[in-house]
Each structure stands twice: as C-alpha cells, then as structure tokens.
Coordinates of C-alpha atoms in Angstrom, one line a residue:
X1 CA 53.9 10.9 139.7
X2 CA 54.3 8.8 142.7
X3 CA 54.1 9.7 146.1
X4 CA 58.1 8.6 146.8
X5 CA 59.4 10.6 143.4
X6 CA 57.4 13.6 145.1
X7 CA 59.4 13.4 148.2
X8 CA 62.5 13.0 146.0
X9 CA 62.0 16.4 144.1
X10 CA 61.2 17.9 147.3
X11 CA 64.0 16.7 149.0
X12 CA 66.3 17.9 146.2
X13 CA 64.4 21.7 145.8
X14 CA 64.9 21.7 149.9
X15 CA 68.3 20.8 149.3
X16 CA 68.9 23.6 146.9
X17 CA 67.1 25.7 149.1
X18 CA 69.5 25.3 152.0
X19 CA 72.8 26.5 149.6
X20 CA 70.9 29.8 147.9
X21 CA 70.2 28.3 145.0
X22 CA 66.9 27.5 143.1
X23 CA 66.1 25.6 140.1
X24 CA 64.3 27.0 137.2
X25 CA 63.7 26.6 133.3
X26 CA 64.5 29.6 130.4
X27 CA 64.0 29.6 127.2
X28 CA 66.9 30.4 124.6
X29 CA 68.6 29.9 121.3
X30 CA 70.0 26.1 121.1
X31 CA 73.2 27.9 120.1
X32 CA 73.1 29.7 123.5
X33 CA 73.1 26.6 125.8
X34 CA 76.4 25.7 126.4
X35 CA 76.7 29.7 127.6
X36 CA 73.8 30.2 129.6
X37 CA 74.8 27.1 131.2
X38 CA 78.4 27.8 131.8
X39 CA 76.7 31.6 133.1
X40 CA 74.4 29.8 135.6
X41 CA 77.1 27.9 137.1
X42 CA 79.7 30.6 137.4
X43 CA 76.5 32.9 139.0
X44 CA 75.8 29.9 141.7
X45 CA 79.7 30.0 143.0
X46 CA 80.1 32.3 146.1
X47 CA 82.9 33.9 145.0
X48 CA 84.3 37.1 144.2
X49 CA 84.7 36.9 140.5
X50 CA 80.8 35.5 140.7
X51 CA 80.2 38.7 142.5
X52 CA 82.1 41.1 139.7
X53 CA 80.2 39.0 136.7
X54 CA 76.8 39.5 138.4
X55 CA 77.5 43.6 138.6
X56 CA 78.5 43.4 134.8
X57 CA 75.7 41.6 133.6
X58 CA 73.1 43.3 135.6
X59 CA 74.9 46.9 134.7
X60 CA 74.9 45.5 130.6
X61 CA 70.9 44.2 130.9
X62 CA 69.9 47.4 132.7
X63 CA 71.3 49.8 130.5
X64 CA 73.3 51.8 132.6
X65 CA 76.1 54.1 131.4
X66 CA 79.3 52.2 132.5
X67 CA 80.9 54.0 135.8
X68 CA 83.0 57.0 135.0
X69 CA 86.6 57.1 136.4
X70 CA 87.5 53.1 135.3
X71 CA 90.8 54.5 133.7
X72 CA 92.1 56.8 137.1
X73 CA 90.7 53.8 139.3
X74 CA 93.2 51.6 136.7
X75 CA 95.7 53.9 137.2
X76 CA 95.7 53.9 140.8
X77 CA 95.7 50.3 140.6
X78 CA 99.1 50.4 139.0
X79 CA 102.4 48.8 139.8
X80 CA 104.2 52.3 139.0
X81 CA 102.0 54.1 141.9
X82 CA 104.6 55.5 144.5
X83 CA 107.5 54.6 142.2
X84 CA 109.3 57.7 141.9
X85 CA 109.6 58.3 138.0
X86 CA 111.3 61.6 136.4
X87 CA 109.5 62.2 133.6
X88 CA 110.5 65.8 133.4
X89 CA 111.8 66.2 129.5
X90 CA 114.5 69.3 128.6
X91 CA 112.8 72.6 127.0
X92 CA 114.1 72.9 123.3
X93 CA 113.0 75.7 121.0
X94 CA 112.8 73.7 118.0
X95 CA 114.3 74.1 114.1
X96 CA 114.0 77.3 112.4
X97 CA 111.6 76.8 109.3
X98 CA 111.1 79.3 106.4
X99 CA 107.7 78.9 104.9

C-alpha cells in the first residue's frame, strides 16, 4: 500500500478515535447483514435509546434472568398514578343453588 493511502486510513481510524468509535470486521450469516448493520449504527448514536438497546442486548447475550419488578415499575409509570379511582365493588351474597 502506498505511503499517502497509509496516512489516509490513519487519518480516518484517528478520526474515529476522536468520536468513540472504532472500526472492526465480524463474521455472520449473509441473511444477518442488513441487522447487524442497522445494530452497529443505532449502538454508535449517543443517545438514550442507544443506551437502553446496549443494556438489553448485553443482559440477552449474558444470560441474565431479566430484572424482577418490570410490571410494578410499569405500573408506577402509569397515567392512572395519583388519579383517584373508586374501585370499591358492593358485597352481594350470591344465588341460592341446590346441588
């Protein structure tokens, strides 16, 4: 390779180096490109939802029992929280059966 492509790759991997992010090859299924691809660049965002993705896929590769409480913490995260509801129902005996 010449001397000027050299610098070029360097400058570029420098570059990437500066934003966080690195450059490297995996292997996969050919059917799996388009997702791994679509995963990498989602990952390389600084964002929240990049954040949330990275916990779930490391979580799901590591084999970790998923966190307990997700439906109280859903819950919680409800519209209804604070709304005062009566959800108090009347006491009724029933209907007299004869078995």
């Amino acid at each position: 390779m010449a001397s000027s492509q050299k610098r070029a790759i360097q400058n570029y991997r420098s570059r990437l180096g500066e934003r966080g992010l690195a450059r490297f090859e995996v292997l996969g299924r050919d059917a799996d490109r388009d997702l791994i691809r679509s995963l990498a660049r989602r990952l390389s965002e600084d964002t929240p939802e990049a954040s949330v993705l990275r916990a779930t896929v490391s979580r799901s590769i590591a084999g970790e029992p998923p966190k307990l409480g997700g439906i109280l913490a859903a819950l919680r995260r409800s519209p209804l929280v604070g709304a005062d509801l009566d959800l108090s129902r009347p006491r009724e005996e029933g209907r007299k059966i004869d078995l």
